[in-house]
Short mmCIF file of C-alpha atoms and ligand atoms in Angstrom, two decimals:
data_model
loop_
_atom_site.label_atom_id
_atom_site.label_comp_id
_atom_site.label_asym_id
_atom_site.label_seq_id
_atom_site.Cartn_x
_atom_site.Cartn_y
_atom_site.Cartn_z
CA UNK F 329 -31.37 -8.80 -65.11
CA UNK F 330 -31.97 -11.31 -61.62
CA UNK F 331 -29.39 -12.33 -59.88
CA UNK F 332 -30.23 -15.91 -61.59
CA UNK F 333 -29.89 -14.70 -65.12
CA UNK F 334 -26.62 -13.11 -64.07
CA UNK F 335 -25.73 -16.33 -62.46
CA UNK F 336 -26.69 -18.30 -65.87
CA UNK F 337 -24.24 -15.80 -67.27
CA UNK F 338 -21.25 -16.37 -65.23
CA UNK F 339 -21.87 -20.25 -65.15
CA UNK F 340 -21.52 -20.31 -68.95
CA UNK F 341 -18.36 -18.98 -69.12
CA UNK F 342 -17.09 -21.89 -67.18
CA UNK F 343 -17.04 -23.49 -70.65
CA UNK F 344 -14.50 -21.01 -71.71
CA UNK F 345 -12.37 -20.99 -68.64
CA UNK F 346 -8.76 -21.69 -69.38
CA UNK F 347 -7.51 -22.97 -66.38
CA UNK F 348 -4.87 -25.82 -67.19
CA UNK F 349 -2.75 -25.52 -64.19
CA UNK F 350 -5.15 -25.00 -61.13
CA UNK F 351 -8.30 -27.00 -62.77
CA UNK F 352 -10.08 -24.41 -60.97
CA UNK F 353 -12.67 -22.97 -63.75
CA UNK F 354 -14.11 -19.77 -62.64
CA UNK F 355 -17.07 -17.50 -64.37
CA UNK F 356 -18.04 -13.72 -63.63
CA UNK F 357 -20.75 -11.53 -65.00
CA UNK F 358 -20.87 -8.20 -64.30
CA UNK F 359 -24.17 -5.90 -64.56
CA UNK F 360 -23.69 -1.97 -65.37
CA UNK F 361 -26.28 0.79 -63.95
CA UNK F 362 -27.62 0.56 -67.87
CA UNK F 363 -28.47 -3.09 -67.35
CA UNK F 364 -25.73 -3.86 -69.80
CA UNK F 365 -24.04 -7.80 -69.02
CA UNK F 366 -20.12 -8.53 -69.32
CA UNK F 367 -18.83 -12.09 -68.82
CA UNK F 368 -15.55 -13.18 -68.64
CA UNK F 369 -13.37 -16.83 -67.32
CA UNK F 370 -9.87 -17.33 -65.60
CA UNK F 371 -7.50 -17.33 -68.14
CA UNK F 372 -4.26 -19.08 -66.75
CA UNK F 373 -0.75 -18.66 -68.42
CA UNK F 374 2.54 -20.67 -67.92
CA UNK F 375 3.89 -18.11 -66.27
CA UNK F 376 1.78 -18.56 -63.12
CA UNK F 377 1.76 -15.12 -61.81
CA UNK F 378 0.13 -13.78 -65.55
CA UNK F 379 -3.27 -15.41 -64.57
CA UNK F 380 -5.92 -13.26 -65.18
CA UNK F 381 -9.33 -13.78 -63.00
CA UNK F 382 -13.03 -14.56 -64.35
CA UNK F 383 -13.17 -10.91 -62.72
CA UNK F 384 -11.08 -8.68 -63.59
CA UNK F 385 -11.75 -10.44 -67.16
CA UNK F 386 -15.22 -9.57 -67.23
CA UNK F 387 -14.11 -5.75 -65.94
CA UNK F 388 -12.52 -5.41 -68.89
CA UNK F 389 -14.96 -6.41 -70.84
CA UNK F 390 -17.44 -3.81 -69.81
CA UNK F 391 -14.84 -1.12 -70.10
CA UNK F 392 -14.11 -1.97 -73.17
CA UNK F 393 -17.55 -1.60 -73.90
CA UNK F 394 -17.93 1.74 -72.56
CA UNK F 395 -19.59 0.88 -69.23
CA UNK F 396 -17.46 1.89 -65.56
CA UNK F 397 -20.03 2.22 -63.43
CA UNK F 398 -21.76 -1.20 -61.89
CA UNK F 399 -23.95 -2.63 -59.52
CA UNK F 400 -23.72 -6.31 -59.10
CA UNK F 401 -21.23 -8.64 -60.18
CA UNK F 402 -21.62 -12.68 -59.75
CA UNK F 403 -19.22 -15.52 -59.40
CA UNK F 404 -19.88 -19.00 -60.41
CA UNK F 405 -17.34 -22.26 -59.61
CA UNK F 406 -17.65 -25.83 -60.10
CA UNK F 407 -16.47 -26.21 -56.66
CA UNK F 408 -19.01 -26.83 -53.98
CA UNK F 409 -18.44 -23.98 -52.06
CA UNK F 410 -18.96 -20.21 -52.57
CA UNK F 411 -15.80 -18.37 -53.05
CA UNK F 412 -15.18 -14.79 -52.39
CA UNK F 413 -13.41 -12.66 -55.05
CA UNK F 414 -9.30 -12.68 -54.79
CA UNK F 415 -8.41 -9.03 -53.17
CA UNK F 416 -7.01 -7.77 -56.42
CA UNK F 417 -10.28 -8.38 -58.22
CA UNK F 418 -12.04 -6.47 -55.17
CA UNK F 419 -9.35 -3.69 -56.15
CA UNK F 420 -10.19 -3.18 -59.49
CA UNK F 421 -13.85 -3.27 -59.17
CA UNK F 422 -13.33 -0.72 -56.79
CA UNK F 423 -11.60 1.20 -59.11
CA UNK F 424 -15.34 2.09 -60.78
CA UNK F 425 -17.76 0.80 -58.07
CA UNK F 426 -16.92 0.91 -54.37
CA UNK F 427 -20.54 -0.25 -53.72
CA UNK F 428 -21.03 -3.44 -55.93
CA UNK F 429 -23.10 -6.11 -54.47
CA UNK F 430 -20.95 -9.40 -55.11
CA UNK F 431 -22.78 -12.79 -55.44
CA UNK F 432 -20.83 -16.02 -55.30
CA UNK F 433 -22.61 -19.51 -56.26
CA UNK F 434 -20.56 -22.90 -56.12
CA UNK F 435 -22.32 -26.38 -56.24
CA UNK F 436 -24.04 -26.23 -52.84
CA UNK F 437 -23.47 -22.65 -51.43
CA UNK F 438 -24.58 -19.51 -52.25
CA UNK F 439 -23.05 -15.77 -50.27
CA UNK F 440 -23.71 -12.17 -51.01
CA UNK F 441 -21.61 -9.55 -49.52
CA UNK F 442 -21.22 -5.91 -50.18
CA UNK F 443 -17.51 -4.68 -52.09
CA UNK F 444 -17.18 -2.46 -49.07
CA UNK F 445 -17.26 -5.27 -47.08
CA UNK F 446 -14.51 -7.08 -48.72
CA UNK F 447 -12.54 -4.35 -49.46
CA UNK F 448 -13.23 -1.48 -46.80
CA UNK F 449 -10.71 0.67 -47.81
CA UNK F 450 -9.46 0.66 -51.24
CA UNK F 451 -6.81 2.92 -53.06
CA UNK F 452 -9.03 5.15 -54.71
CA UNK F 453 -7.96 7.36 -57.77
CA UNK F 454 -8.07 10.37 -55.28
CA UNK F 455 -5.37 8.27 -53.30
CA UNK F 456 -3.28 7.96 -56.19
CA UNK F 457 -0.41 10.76 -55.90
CA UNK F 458 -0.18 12.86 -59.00
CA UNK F 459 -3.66 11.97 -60.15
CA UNK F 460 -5.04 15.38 -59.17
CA UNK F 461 -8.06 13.30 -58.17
CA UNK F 462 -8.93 13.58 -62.01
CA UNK F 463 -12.00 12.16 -63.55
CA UNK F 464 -12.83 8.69 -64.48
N1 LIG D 212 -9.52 -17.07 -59.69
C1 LIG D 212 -10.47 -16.26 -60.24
O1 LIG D 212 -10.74 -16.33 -61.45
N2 LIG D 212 -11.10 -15.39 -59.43
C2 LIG D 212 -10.85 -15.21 -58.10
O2 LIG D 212 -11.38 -14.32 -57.47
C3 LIG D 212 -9.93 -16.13 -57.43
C4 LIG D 212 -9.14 -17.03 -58.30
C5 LIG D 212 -8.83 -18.03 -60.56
C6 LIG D 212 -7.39 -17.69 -60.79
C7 LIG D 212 -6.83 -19.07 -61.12
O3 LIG D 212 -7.02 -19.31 -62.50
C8 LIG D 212 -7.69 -20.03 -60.34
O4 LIG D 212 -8.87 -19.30 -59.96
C9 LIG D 212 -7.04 -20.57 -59.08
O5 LIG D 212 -6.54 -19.56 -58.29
#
């Protein structure tokens, strides 16, 4: 799927976005190596610090659907500029996809970076002690 399509994605789950306490409505899509498409919003909680990102929202969404390994995921805000993905979202897309090209669109900017670049040096399951480096 383009980068647009995945963009048209992410921008319609600003609809869905529950995000009563910042007003700050944020979309993701996420594209597997299949070509498979997971969306997910912010979903904010009273309790502040339960706030789930569009992100790590739409991560789950693809695991839950059976797909870990991906190669782009896209941002969409109704703020003007282009935001980067918090560094716990970097985290856990790391967790599957060190190399995921991130796109970010607000109302008047567009960026593109590489995870890597964001996140140079995650905490990798081989970093976690008594994983045994296991499989994913
Ligand atoms: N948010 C995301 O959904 N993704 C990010 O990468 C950064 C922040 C959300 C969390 C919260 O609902 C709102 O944006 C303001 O922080």
């Amino acid at each position: 799927m383009s980068v647009d399509l995945l963009a048209t994605r992410a921008r319609a789950m600003l609809a869905h976005s529950y995000a009563p306490y910042s007003r700050f409505r944020v979309g993701a899509a996420i594209e597997s190596v299949t070509g498979a498409v997971f969306a997910g919003c912010n979903v904010e909680n009273a309790s502040y610090g339960l706030t789930i990102c569009a992100e790590r929202s739409a991560v789950a969404q693809a695991v839950a659907g059976g797909h870990r390994r991906f190669r782009r995921l896209v941002i969409v805000t109704d703020s003007d500029r282009a935001v980067a993905p918090c560094g716990a979202c970097c985290q856990v897309v790391a967790e599957f996809a060190a190399d995921t090209q991130v796109f970010s669109f607000g109302n008047t900017e567009e960026k593109r970076w590489q995870l890597t670049d964001l996140l140079p040096n995650a905490f990798q399951l081989a970093d976690a002690a008594g994983s045994g480096g296991g499989d994913k």
